PDB file of C-alpha atoms in Angstrom:
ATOM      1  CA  UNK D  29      19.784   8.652  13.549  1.00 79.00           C
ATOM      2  CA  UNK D  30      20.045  10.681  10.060  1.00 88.00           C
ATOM      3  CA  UNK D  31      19.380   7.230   8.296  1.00 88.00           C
ATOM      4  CA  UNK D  32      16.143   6.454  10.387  1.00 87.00           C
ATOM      5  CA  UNK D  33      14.561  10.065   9.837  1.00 87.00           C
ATOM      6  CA  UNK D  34      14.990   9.758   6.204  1.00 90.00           C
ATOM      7  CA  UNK D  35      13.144   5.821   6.448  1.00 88.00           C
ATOM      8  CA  UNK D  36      10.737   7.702   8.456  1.00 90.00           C
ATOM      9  CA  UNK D  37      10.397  10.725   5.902  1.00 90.00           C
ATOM     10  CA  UNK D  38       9.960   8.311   3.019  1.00 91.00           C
ATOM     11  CA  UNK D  39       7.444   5.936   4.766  1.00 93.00           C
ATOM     12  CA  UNK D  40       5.135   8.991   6.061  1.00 91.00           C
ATOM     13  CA  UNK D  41       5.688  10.351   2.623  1.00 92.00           C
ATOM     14  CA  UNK D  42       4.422   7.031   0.978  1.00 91.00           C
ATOM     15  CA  UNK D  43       1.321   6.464   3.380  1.00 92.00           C
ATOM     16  CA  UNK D  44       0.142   9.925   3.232  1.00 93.00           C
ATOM     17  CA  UNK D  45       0.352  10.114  -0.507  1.00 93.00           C
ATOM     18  CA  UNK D  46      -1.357   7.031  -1.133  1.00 93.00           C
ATOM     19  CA  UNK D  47      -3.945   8.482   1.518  1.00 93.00           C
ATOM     20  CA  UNK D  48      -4.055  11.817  -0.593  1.00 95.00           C
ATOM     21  CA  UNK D  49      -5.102   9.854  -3.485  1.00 95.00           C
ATOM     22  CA  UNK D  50      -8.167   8.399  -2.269  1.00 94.00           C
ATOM     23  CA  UNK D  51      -9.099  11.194  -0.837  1.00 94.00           C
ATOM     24  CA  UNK D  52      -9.011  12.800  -3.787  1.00 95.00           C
ATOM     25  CA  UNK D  53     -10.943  10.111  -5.696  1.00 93.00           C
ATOM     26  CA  UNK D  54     -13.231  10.269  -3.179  1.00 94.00           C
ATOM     27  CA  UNK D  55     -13.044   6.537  -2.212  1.00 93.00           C
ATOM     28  CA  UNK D  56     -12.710   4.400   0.743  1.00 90.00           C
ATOM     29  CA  UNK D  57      -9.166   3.685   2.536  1.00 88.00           C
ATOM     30  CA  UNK D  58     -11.239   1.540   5.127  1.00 87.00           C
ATOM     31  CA  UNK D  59      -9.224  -1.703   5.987  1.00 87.00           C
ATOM     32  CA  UNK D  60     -12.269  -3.386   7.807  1.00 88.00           C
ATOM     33  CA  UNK D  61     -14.663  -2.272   4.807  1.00 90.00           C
ATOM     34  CA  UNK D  62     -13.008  -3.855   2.095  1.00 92.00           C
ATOM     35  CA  UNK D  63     -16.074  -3.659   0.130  1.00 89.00           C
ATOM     36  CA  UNK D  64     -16.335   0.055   0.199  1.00 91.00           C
ATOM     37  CA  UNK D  65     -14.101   1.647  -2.692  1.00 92.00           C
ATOM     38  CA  UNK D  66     -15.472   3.144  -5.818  1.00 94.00           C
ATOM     39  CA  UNK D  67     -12.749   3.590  -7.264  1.00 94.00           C
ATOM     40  CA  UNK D  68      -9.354   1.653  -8.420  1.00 96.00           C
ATOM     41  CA  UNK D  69      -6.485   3.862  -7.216  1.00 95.00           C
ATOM     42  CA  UNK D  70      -3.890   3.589 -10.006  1.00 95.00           C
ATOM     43  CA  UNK D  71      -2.355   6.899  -9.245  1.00 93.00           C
ATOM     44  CA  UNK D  72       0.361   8.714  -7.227  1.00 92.00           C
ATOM     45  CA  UNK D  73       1.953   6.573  -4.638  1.00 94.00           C
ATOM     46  CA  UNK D  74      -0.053   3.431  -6.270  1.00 94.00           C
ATOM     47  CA  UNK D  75       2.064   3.445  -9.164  1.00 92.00           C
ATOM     48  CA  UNK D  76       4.795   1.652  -6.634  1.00 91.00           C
ATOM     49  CA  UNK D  77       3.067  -0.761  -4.862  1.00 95.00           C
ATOM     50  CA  UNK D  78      -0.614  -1.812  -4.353  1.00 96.00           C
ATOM     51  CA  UNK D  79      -0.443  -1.077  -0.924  1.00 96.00           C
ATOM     52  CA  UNK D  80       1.419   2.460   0.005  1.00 95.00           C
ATOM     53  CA  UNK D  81      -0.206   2.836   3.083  1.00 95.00           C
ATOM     54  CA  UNK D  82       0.852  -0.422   4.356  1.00 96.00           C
ATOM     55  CA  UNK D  83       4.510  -0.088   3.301  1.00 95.00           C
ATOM     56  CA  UNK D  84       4.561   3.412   4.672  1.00 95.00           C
ATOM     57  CA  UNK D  85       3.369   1.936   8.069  1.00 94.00           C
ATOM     58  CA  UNK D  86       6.124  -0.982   7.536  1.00 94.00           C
ATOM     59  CA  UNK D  87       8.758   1.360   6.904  1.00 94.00           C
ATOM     60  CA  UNK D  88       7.674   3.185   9.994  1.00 93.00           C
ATOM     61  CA  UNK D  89       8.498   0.579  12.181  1.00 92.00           C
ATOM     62  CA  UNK D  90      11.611  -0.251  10.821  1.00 92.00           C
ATOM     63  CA  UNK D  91      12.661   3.475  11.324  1.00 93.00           C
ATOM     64  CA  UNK D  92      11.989   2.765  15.337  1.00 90.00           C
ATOM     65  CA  UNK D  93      13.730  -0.109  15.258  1.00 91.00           C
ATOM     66  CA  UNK D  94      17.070   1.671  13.211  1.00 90.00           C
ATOM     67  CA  UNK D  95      16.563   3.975  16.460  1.00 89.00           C
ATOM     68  CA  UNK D  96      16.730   1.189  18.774  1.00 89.00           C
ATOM     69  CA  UNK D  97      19.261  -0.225  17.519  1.00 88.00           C
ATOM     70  CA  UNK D  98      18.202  -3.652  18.695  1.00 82.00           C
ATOM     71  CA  UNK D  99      17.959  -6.625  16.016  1.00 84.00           C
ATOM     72  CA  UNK D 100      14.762  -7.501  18.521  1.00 90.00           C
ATOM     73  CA  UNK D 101      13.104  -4.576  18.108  1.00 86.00           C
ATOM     74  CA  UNK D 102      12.576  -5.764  13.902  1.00 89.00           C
ATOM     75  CA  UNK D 103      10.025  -8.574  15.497  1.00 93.00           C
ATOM     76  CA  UNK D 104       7.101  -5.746  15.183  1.00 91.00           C
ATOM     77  CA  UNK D 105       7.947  -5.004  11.613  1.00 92.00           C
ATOM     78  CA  UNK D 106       7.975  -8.770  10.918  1.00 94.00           C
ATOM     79  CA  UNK D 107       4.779  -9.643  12.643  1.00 95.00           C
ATOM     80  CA  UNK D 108       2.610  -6.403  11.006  1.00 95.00           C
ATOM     81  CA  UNK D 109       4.153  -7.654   7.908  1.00 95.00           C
ATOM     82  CA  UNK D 110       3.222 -11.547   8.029  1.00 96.00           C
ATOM     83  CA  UNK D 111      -0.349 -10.034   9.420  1.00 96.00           C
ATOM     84  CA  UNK D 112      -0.944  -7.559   6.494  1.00 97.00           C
ATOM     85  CA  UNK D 113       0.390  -9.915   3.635  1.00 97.00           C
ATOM     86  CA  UNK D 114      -1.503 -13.092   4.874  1.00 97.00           C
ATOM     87  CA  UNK D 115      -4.542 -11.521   6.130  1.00 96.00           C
ATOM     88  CA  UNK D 116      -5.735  -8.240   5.528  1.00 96.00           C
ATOM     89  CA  UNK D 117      -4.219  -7.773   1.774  1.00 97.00           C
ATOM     90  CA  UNK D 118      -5.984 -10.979   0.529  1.00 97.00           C
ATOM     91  CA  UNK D 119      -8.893 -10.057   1.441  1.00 96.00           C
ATOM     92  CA  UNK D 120      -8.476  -6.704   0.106  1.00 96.00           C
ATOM     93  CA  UNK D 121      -7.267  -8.030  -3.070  1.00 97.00           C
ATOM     94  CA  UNK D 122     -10.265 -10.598  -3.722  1.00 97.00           C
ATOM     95  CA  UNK D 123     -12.682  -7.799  -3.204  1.00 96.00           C
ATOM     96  CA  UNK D 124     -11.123  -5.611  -5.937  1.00 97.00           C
ATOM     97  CA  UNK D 125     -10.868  -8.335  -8.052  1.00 97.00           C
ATOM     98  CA  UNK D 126     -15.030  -8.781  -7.963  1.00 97.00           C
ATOM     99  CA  UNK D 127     -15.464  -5.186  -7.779  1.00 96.00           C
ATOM    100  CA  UNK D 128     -13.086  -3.894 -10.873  1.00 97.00           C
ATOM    101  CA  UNK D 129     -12.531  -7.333 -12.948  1.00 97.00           C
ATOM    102  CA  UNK D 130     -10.246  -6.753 -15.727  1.00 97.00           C
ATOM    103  CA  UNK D 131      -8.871  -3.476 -14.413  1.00 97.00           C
ATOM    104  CA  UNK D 132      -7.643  -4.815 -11.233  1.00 97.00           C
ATOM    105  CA  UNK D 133      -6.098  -7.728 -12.787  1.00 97.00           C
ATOM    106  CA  UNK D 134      -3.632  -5.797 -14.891  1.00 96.00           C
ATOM    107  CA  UNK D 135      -3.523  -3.322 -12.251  1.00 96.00           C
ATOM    108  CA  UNK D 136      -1.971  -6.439  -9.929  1.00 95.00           C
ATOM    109  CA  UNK D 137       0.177  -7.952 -13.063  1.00 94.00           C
ATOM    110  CA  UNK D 138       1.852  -4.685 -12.951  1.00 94.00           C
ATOM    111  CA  UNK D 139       2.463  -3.137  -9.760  1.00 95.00           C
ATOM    112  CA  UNK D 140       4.194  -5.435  -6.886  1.00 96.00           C
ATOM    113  CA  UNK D 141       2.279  -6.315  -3.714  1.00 95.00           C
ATOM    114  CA  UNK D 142       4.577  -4.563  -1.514  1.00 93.00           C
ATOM    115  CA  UNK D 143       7.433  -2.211  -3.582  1.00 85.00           C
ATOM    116  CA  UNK D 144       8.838  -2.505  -6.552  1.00 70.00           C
ATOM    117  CA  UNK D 145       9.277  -1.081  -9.837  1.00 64.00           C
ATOM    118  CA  UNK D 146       6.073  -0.366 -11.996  1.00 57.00           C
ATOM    119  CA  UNK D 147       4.919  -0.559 -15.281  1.00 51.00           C
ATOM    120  CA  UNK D 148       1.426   0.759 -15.595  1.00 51.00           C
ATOM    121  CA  UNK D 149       1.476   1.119 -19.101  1.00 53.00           C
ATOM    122  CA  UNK D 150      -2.521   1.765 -20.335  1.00 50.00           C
ATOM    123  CA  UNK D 151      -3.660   3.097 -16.841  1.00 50.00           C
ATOM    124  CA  UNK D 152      -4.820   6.607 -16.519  1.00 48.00           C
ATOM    125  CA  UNK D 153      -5.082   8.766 -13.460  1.00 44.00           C
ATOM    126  CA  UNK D 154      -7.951   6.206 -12.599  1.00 41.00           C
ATOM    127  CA  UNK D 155      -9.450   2.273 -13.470  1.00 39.00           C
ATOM    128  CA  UNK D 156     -12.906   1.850 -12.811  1.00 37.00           C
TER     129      UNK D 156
END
């Protein structure tokens, strides 16, 4: 139970950052607008992965299923996953591309899809 409130800690921790951040850069964190954002998040929680808020939901799930303790109950976390990563991110990821060129395509050599190490070296707070 201790193990599954601190994967729930860090994943609510991770989403709400990254949710901080654009709200602080003013900028859209609207999945069905993917259009929307003015601005290249680079910052905070976006230094990890390119997608916080979609980790922190992951990691959410997999904190119910630690609760459950039932190998079935990891079926949610791999279907939001395969949804998110073939779907939703791609199309996220080609409109930043168009939007923020250059920017975004460093920003993407750099920082992992999902979690990972990062090496923003030559970002500021913010890419436009």
């Amino acid at each position: 139970m201790v193990f599954a409130g601190a994967v729930s800690l860090a994943s609510g921790s991770l989403a709400v950052g990254s949710l901080r951040e654009f709200l602080r850069q003013r900028t859209s964190f609207d999945p069905v607008d993917v259009e929307a954002p003015t601005s290249l998040i680079v910052s905070g929680p976006n230094r990890l992965s390119r997608n916080p808020m979609y980790v922190g939901m992951a990691g959410l799930l997999v904190s119910q299923a630690i609760l459950r303790r039932s190998t079935i109950a990891v079926l949610p976390v791999a279907a939001f996953v395969l949804v998110i990563d073939r779907l939703q991110i791609p199309a996220e990821e080609s409109a930043l591309g168009a939007k923020f060129g250059a920017d975004y395509s460093r920003y993407r050599r750099s920082v992992p899809r999902w979690l990972g190490r990062s090496s923003l070296k030559g970002f500021g707070r913010e890419a436009s």
